[in-house]
Amino acid sequence: MKIGVLGTGMVGNAIASKLITLGHEVMMGSRTANNPKATAWASHAGTRARSGTFADTATFGEMVFNCTHGATSLAILNGTGPERLNGKIVIDVANVLPPDERRSESLGEQIQKAFPFAKVVKTLNTMNCDLMVNPQMLSASHTVFLSGNDDGAKKAVRGLLESFGWSDILDLGDISTARATEGYLPLWLAAWKALGTLAFNVKVVR
Amino acid sequence: MKIGVLGTGMVGNAIASKLITLGHEVMMGSRTANNPKATAWASHAGTRARSGTFADTATFGEMVFNCTHGATSLAILNGTGPERLNGKIVIDVANVLPPDERRSESLGEQIQKAFPFAKVVKTLNTMNCDLMVNPQMLSASHTVFLSGNDDGAKKAVRGLLESFGWSDILDLGDISTARATEGYLPLWLAAWKALGTLAFNVKVVR
């Protein structure tokens, strides 16, 4: 599948590289066509990898990951031209840091409201990026959450997560439940500080 | 030990009854000395159980559980006369519902600020009350969090939690980290709705 990854940071790199190893064609998007991080990634990641502007990347992807900083995501997505995302699955993995500046609505909801014809799925926003794409790093099973309004889109994202190695995927409901997982960020930060490692995640034991 | 339990709801009942089975002397506190729920609990719970006003209960307990509704906890604790809690461990298990009305400071921090000579420990506020006192209800290990400024108080509370059956007790740090566990409430509510059961909790897998 052709997948666009918006963002050139650690999260974008981890997601884009994993997608390449799974055989997808991937474009990494950034503000400019010749962003050094994006072009460096594309030149190392093989023939199925390329880079482009955010708008190029939104056009390229049948599915588009939002791996930009949460505080700037809406402006970046708006800059792609909203119609480029129409009908596409937008996988929003971003969090707004610091969490105290979060608005009452979640970023996932705000993106869905701004792009009513996109199918926004919030997921993977509750763990470090190495774990996002390699859940087997931890010895025991742990949980990833899904929020979104479109069941077909959530089914497709579930399939992609399974290809990443995830087995415990908990669908919380519509996109308003992104508020719940985005609100978990302070607990994630506190646990990181207490444990002294990013190699942890929660398992919903039931 | 003599332990006071403020609150006559499901949480207060679960905690007070568990403490009785563990051999403690327990007073359940409420607004009035002859509250029907508190007197009914005391009459069924055996000779080590009694009931009284919130102020009686704060005086009675060497350790005091706050099991009142989070939205009213501060007013109730203030009503006990702050000096009654001086030097005592106050175990705050309350949450403010609905979570959207939470203030930026956590209830745990607000209680510690209002009672600077009490040793406030926030814990057990991230799961249903049946699980609080019977963690073995679930087949696999799961986690309870601790937040508080006083290491001695946290050690004592850890011992009490172990007597409840808890083995994975994660100390997040000072009382400001109560913000992290109180902020988890929306995710707990969403998971409850998605799973259709209260018999769940998170395990921090690491």
PDB file of C-alpha atoms in Angstrom, chain A:
ATOM      1  CA  MET A   1       0.000   0.000   0.000  1.00  0.00           C
ATOM      2  CA  LYS A   2       1.067   3.628  -0.543  1.00  0.00           C
ATOM      3  CA  ILE A   3       1.341   5.285   2.855  1.00  0.00           C
ATOM      4  CA  GLY A   4       2.214   8.878   3.705  1.00  0.00           C
ATOM      5  CA  VAL A   5       4.004   9.726   6.940  1.00  0.00           C
ATOM      6  CA  LEU A   6       3.790  13.383   7.991  1.00  0.00           C
ATOM      7  CA  GLY A   7       6.702  14.267  10.255  1.00  0.00           C
ATOM      8  CA  THR A   8      10.454  13.659  10.287  1.00  0.00           C
ATOM      9  CA  GLY A   9      11.024  13.192  14.025  1.00  0.00           C
ATOM     10  CA  MET A  10      11.618   9.997  15.971  1.00  0.00           C
ATOM     11  CA  VAL A  11       7.994   8.913  15.626  1.00  0.00           C
ATOM     12  CA  GLY A  12       7.840   9.558  11.885  1.00  0.00           C
ATOM     13  CA  ASN A  13      11.127   7.716  11.384  1.00  0.00           C
ATOM     14  CA  ALA A  14      10.023   4.706  13.416  1.00  0.00           C
ATOM     15  CA  ILE A  15       6.661   4.398  11.634  1.00  0.00           C
ATOM     16  CA  ALA A  16       8.034   5.044   8.132  1.00  0.00           C
ATOM     17  CA  SER A  17      10.892   2.559   8.550  1.00  0.00           C
ATOM     18  CA  LYS A  18       8.571  -0.130   9.896  1.00  0.00           C
ATOM     19  CA  LEU A  19       6.203   0.357   6.962  1.00  0.00           C
ATOM     20  CA  ILE A  20       9.113  -0.090   4.544  1.00  0.00           C
ATOM     21  CA  THR A  21      10.148  -3.373   6.197  1.00  0.00           C
ATOM     22  CA  LEU A  22       6.542  -4.538   5.783  1.00  0.00           C
ATOM     23  CA  GLY A  23       6.719  -3.925   2.032  1.00  0.00           C
ATOM     24  CA  HIS A  24       4.734  -0.695   1.741  1.00  0.00           C
ATOM     25  CA  GLU A  25       5.637   2.270  -0.437  1.00  0.00           C
ATOM     26  CA  VAL A  26       6.235   5.186   1.899  1.00  0.00           C
ATOM     27  CA  MET A  27       6.628   8.936   1.475  1.00  0.00           C
ATOM     28  CA  MET A  28       7.921  10.964   4.413  1.00  0.00           C
ATOM     29  CA  GLY A  29       6.535  14.486   4.395  1.00  0.00           C
ATOM     30  CA  SER A  30       7.904  17.718   5.797  1.00  0.00           C
ATOM     31  CA  ARG A  31       7.576  21.499   5.303  1.00  0.00           C
ATOM     32  CA  THR A  32       9.937  21.630   2.334  1.00  0.00           C
ATOM     33  CA  ALA A  33      10.634  19.275  -0.554  1.00  0.00           C
ATOM     34  CA  ASN A  34      14.326  19.023   0.323  1.00  0.00           C
ATOM     35  CA  ASN A  35      14.182  18.659   4.107  1.00  0.00           C
ATOM     36  CA  PRO A  36      17.532  17.089   5.091  1.00  0.00           C
ATOM     37  CA  LYS A  37      16.019  14.607   7.573  1.00  0.00           C
ATOM     38  CA  ALA A  38      13.382  13.387   5.130  1.00  0.00           C
ATOM     39  CA  THR A  39      15.772  13.077   2.189  1.00  0.00           C
ATOM     40  CA  ALA A  40      18.351  11.305   4.396  1.00  0.00           C
ATOM     41  CA  TRP A  41      15.706   8.845   5.555  1.00  0.00           C
ATOM     42  CA  ALA A  42      14.506   8.209   2.001  1.00  0.00           C
ATOM     43  CA  SER A  43      18.025   7.664   0.670  1.00  0.00           C
ATOM     44  CA  HIS A  44      18.763   5.036   3.348  1.00  0.00           C
ATOM     45  CA  ALA A  45      15.392   3.294   3.437  1.00  0.00           C
ATOM     46  CA  GLY A  46      15.497   1.725  -0.010  1.00  0.00           C
ATOM     47  CA  THR A  47      13.698   1.957  -3.310  1.00  0.00           C
ATOM     48  CA  ARG A  48      10.193   2.017  -1.864  1.00  0.00           C
ATOM     49  CA  ALA A  49      10.999   5.129   0.190  1.00  0.00           C
ATOM     50  CA  ARG A  50      10.723   8.735  -0.938  1.00  0.00           C
ATOM     51  CA  SER A  51      10.257  12.183   0.556  1.00  0.00           C
ATOM     52  CA  GLY A  52       8.185  15.230  -0.289  1.00  0.00           C
ATOM     53  CA  THR A  53       6.252  18.148   1.078  1.00  0.00           C
ATOM     54  CA  PHE A  54       3.362  17.625   3.467  1.00  0.00           C
ATOM     55  CA  ALA A  55       0.998  18.245   0.532  1.00  0.00           C
ATOM     56  CA  ASP A  56       2.854  15.755  -1.713  1.00  0.00           C
ATOM     57  CA  THR A  57       2.685  13.195   1.059  1.00  0.00           C
ATOM     58  CA  ALA A  58      -1.039  13.687   1.684  1.00  0.00           C
ATOM     59  CA  THR A  59      -1.647  13.178  -2.043  1.00  0.00           C
ATOM     60  CA  PHE A  60       0.641  10.134  -2.249  1.00  0.00           C
ATOM     61  CA  GLY A  61      -0.749   8.150   0.666  1.00  0.00           C
ATOM     62  CA  GLU A  62      -3.821   5.960   0.476  1.00  0.00           C
ATOM     63  CA  MET A  63      -3.400   6.071   4.228  1.00  0.00           C
ATOM     64  CA  VAL A  64      -1.686   8.984   6.024  1.00  0.00           C
ATOM     65  CA  PHE A  65       0.028   8.939   9.425  1.00  0.00           C
ATOM     66  CA  ASN A  66       0.123  12.158  11.439  1.00  0.00           C
ATOM     67  CA  CYS A  67       3.474  11.982  13.248  1.00  0.00           C
ATOM     68  CA  THR A  68       3.911  15.740  13.627  1.00  0.00           C
ATOM     69  CA  HIS A  69       4.084  17.501  16.996  1.00  0.00           C
ATOM     70  CA  GLY A  70       0.551  17.713  18.343  1.00  0.00           C
ATOM     71  CA  ALA A  71       0.754  21.449  18.912  1.00  0.00           C
ATOM     72  CA  THR A  72       1.368  22.079  15.209  1.00  0.00           C
ATOM     73  CA  SER A  73      -0.581  19.168  13.649  1.00  0.00           C
ATOM     74  CA  LEU A  74      -3.733  21.089  12.763  1.00  0.00           C
ATOM     75  CA  ALA A  75      -1.829  23.877  11.030  1.00  0.00           C
ATOM     76  CA  ILE A  76       0.233  21.345   9.083  1.00  0.00           C
ATOM     77  CA  LEU A  77      -2.770  19.275   8.043  1.00  0.00           C
ATOM     78  CA  ASN A  78      -4.623  22.423   6.992  1.00  0.00           C
ATOM     79  CA  GLY A  79      -1.578  23.392   4.945  1.00  0.00           C
ATOM     80  CA  THR A  80      -1.798  20.186   2.898  1.00  0.00           C
ATOM     81  CA  GLY A  81      -5.093  21.347   1.431  1.00  0.00           C
ATOM     82  CA  PRO A  82      -7.997  19.586   3.124  1.00  0.00           C
ATOM     83  CA  GLU A  83      -9.329  18.005  -0.076  1.00  0.00           C
ATOM     84  CA  ARG A  84      -6.198  15.877  -0.389  1.00  0.00           C
ATOM     85  CA  LEU A  85      -7.276  13.898   2.658  1.00  0.00           C
ATOM     86  CA  ASN A  86     -10.887  13.363   1.564  1.00  0.00           C
ATOM     87  CA  GLY A  87     -11.910   9.726   1.906  1.00  0.00           C
ATOM     88  CA  LYS A  88      -8.513   8.727   3.279  1.00  0.00           C
ATOM     89  CA  ILE A  89      -7.672   7.096   6.572  1.00  0.00           C
ATOM     90  CA  VAL A  90      -5.692   9.524   8.738  1.00  0.00           C
ATOM     91  CA  ILE A  91      -3.902   7.722  11.569  1.00  0.00           C
ATOM     92  CA  ASP A  92      -3.231  10.286  14.266  1.00  0.00           C
ATOM     93  CA  VAL A  93      -0.524   9.171  16.686  1.00  0.00           C
ATOM     94  CA  ALA A  94       0.329  12.662  17.992  1.00  0.00           C
ATOM     95  CA  ASN A  95       0.124  14.074  21.488  1.00  0.00           C
ATOM     96  CA  VAL A  96       0.072  17.682  22.595  1.00  0.00           C
ATOM     97  CA  LEU A  97       2.979  18.530  24.874  1.00  0.00           C
ATOM     98  CA  PRO A  98       2.982  19.814  27.534  1.00  0.00           C
ATOM     99  CA  PRO A  99      -0.284  18.104  28.490  1.00  0.00           C
ATOM    100  CA  ASP A 100      -1.440  21.028  30.655  1.00  0.00           C
ATOM    101  CA  GLU A 101      -1.928  23.068  27.505  1.00  0.00           C
ATOM    102  CA  ARG A 102      -4.347  20.553  26.060  1.00  0.00           C
ATOM    103  CA  ARG A 103      -7.665  21.999  25.078  1.00  0.00           C
ATOM    104  CA  SER A 104     -10.843  20.343  26.309  1.00  0.00           C
ATOM    105  CA  GLU A 105     -11.303  18.669  22.941  1.00  0.00           C
ATOM    106  CA  SER A 106      -8.713  16.107  21.901  1.00  0.00           C
ATOM    107  CA  LEU A 107      -6.440  16.598  18.917  1.00  0.00           C
ATOM    108  CA  GLY A 108      -8.045  13.552  17.296  1.00  0.00           C
ATOM    109  CA  GLU A 109     -11.483  15.161  17.513  1.00  0.00           C
ATOM    110  CA  GLN A 110     -10.157  18.480  16.250  1.00  0.00           C
ATOM    111  CA  ILE A 111      -8.612  16.816  13.213  1.00  0.00           C
ATOM    112  CA  GLN A 112     -11.819  14.905  12.460  1.00  0.00           C
ATOM    113  CA  LYS A 113     -13.827  18.143  12.750  1.00  0.00           C
ATOM    114  CA  ALA A 114     -11.410  20.031  10.482  1.00  0.00           C
ATOM    115  CA  PHE A 115     -11.411  17.188   7.904  1.00  0.00           C
ATOM    116  CA  PRO A 116     -14.973  15.838   7.924  1.00  0.00           C
ATOM    117  CA  PHE A 117     -14.361  13.718   4.809  1.00  0.00           C
ATOM    118  CA  ALA A 118     -11.256  12.023   6.195  1.00  0.00           C
ATOM    119  CA  LYS A 119     -11.519   8.912   8.380  1.00  0.00           C
ATOM    120  CA  VAL A 120      -9.495   9.770  11.468  1.00  0.00           C
ATOM    121  CA  VAL A 121      -8.275   6.947  13.697  1.00  0.00           C
ATOM    122  CA  LYS A 122      -6.396   7.805  16.874  1.00  0.00           C
ATOM    123  CA  THR A 123      -4.000   5.090  17.984  1.00  0.00           C
ATOM    124  CA  LEU A 124      -0.418   4.363  19.137  1.00  0.00           C
ATOM    125  CA  ASN A 125      -0.334   7.632  21.131  1.00  0.00           C
ATOM    126  CA  THR A 126       0.124   5.917  24.497  1.00  0.00           C
ATOM    127  CA  MET A 127       3.653   4.515  24.228  1.00  0.00           C
ATOM    128  CA  ASN A 128       7.177   5.305  23.049  1.00  0.00           C
ATOM    129  CA  CYS A 129       7.794   5.084  19.286  1.00  0.00           C
ATOM    130  CA  ASP A 130      10.106   2.060  19.521  1.00  0.00           C
ATOM    131  CA  LEU A 131       7.270   0.132  21.144  1.00  0.00           C
ATOM    132  CA  MET A 132       4.723   1.407  18.614  1.00  0.00           C
ATOM    133  CA  VAL A 133       6.415  -0.540  15.848  1.00  0.00           C
ATOM    134  CA  ASN A 134       7.941  -3.351  17.904  1.00  0.00           C
ATOM    135  CA  PRO A 135       5.531  -4.348  20.673  1.00  0.00           C
ATOM    136  CA  GLN A 136       7.436  -7.612  21.194  1.00  0.00           C
ATOM    137  CA  MET A 137      10.196  -5.554  22.848  1.00  0.00           C
ATOM    138  CA  LEU A 138       8.333  -6.234  26.097  1.00  0.00           C
ATOM    139  CA  SER A 139       8.154  -9.794  27.363  1.00  0.00           C
ATOM    140  CA  ALA A 140       4.434  -9.769  28.211  1.00  0.00           C
ATOM    141  CA  SER A 141       1.361  -8.724  26.220  1.00  0.00           C
ATOM    142  CA  HIS A 142       0.313  -5.073  26.383  1.00  0.00           C
ATOM    143  CA  THR A 143      -2.473  -2.952  24.940  1.00  0.00           C
ATOM    144  CA  VAL A 144      -2.930  -0.403  22.168  1.00  0.00           C
ATOM    145  CA  PHE A 145      -6.141   1.641  21.909  1.00  0.00           C
ATOM    146  CA  LEU A 146      -8.222   2.635  18.866  1.00  0.00           C
ATOM    147  CA  SER A 147     -10.618   5.582  18.578  1.00  0.00           C
ATOM    148  CA  GLY A 148     -12.505   6.557  15.435  1.00  0.00           C
ATOM    149  CA  ASN A 149     -15.904   7.092  13.869  1.00  0.00           C
ATOM    150  CA  ASP A 150     -15.490   4.788  10.850  1.00  0.00           C
ATOM    151  CA  ASP A 151     -15.587   1.051  11.523  1.00  0.00           C
ATOM    152  CA  GLY A 152     -14.048   0.185   8.161  1.00  0.00           C
ATOM    153  CA  ALA A 153     -11.131   2.518   8.844  1.00  0.00           C
ATOM    154  CA  LYS A 154     -10.627   1.035  12.295  1.00  0.00           C
ATOM    155  CA  LYS A 155     -10.638  -2.456  10.789  1.00  0.00           C
ATOM    156  CA  ALA A 156      -7.938  -1.429   8.298  1.00  0.00           C
ATOM    157  CA  VAL A 157      -5.858   0.177  11.055  1.00  0.00           C
ATOM    158  CA  ARG A 158      -6.291  -2.912  13.226  1.00  0.00           C
ATOM    159  CA  GLY A 159      -4.870  -4.987  10.374  1.00  0.00           C
ATOM    160  CA  LEU A 160      -1.905  -2.638  10.064  1.00  0.00           C
ATOM    161  CA  LEU A 161      -1.296  -2.772  13.833  1.00  0.00           C
ATOM    162  CA  GLU A 162      -1.390  -6.565  13.705  1.00  0.00           C
ATOM    163  CA  SER A 163       1.254  -6.445  10.994  1.00  0.00           C
ATOM    164  CA  PHE A 164       3.340  -4.319  13.409  1.00  0.00           C
ATOM    165  CA  GLY A 165       3.066  -7.187  15.922  1.00  0.00           C
ATOM    166  CA  TRP A 166       0.176  -5.973  18.071  1.00  0.00           C
ATOM    167  CA  SER A 167      -2.277  -8.546  19.381  1.00  0.00           C
ATOM    168  CA  ASP A 168      -4.188  -6.723  22.156  1.00  0.00           C
ATOM    169  CA  ILE A 169      -6.000  -3.906  20.318  1.00  0.00           C
ATOM    170  CA  LEU A 170      -8.827  -2.310  22.303  1.00  0.00           C
ATOM    171  CA  ASP A 171     -11.422  -0.307  20.347  1.00  0.00           C
ATOM    172  CA  LEU A 172     -12.677   2.390  22.720  1.00  0.00           C
ATOM    173  CA  GLY A 173     -15.350   3.752  20.387  1.00  0.00           C
ATOM    174  CA  ASP A 174     -15.759   6.909  18.351  1.00  0.00           C
ATOM    175  CA  ILE A 175     -13.204   9.687  17.967  1.00  0.00           C
ATOM    176  CA  SER A 176     -14.391  11.423  21.151  1.00  0.00           C
ATOM    177  CA  THR A 177     -12.607   8.646  23.072  1.00  0.00           C
ATOM    178  CA  ALA A 178      -9.298  10.082  21.825  1.00  0.00           C
ATOM    179  CA  ARG A 179      -9.770  12.422  24.782  1.00  0.00           C
ATOM    180  CA  ALA A 180      -9.287   9.417  27.069  1.00  0.00           C
ATOM    181  CA  THR A 181      -6.022   8.237  25.539  1.00  0.00           C
ATOM    182  CA  GLU A 182      -4.635  11.763  25.089  1.00  0.00           C
ATOM    183  CA  GLY A 183      -5.514  12.404  28.743  1.00  0.00           C
ATOM    184  CA  TYR A 184      -3.391   9.413  29.747  1.00  0.00           C
ATOM    185  CA  LEU A 185      -0.213  11.301  28.792  1.00  0.00           C
ATOM    186  CA  PRO A 186       0.492  12.681  32.305  1.00  0.00           C
ATOM    187  CA  LEU A 187       0.350   9.152  33.748  1.00  0.00           C
ATOM    188  CA  TRP A 188       2.662   7.926  31.000  1.00  0.00           C
ATOM    189  CA  LEU A 189       5.100  10.753  31.793  1.00  0.00           C
ATOM    190  CA  ALA A 190       4.968  10.033  35.541  1.00  0.00           C
ATOM    191  CA  ALA A 191       5.529   6.311  34.972  1.00  0.00           C
ATOM    192  CA  TRP A 192       8.457   7.054  32.656  1.00  0.00           C
ATOM    193  CA  LYS A 193      10.036   9.199  35.364  1.00  0.00           C
ATOM    194  CA  ALA A 194       9.379   6.596  38.072  1.00  0.00           C
ATOM    195  CA  LEU A 195      10.616   3.636  36.018  1.00  0.00           C
ATOM    196  CA  GLY A 196      13.552   5.389  34.365  1.00  0.00           C
ATOM    197  CA  THR A 197      12.867   3.680  31.053  1.00  0.00           C
ATOM    198  CA  LEU A 198      10.691   4.252  28.005  1.00  0.00           C
ATOM    199  CA  ALA A 199      10.351   0.503  27.498  1.00  0.00           C
ATOM    200  CA  PHE A 200       6.989   0.121  29.205  1.00  0.00           C
ATOM    201  CA  ASN A 201       3.319   0.171  28.333  1.00  0.00           C
ATOM    202  CA  VAL A 202       0.031  -0.675  30.000  1.00  0.00           C
ATOM    203  CA  LYS A 203      -1.835  -3.912  29.557  1.00  0.00           C
ATOM    204  CA  VAL A 204      -5.555  -3.741  30.225  1.00  0.00           C
ATOM    205  CA  VAL A 205      -5.920  -6.867  32.366  1.00  0.00           C
ATOM    206  CA  ARG A 206      -9.451  -8.276  32.334  1.00  0.00           C
TER     207      ARG A 206
END
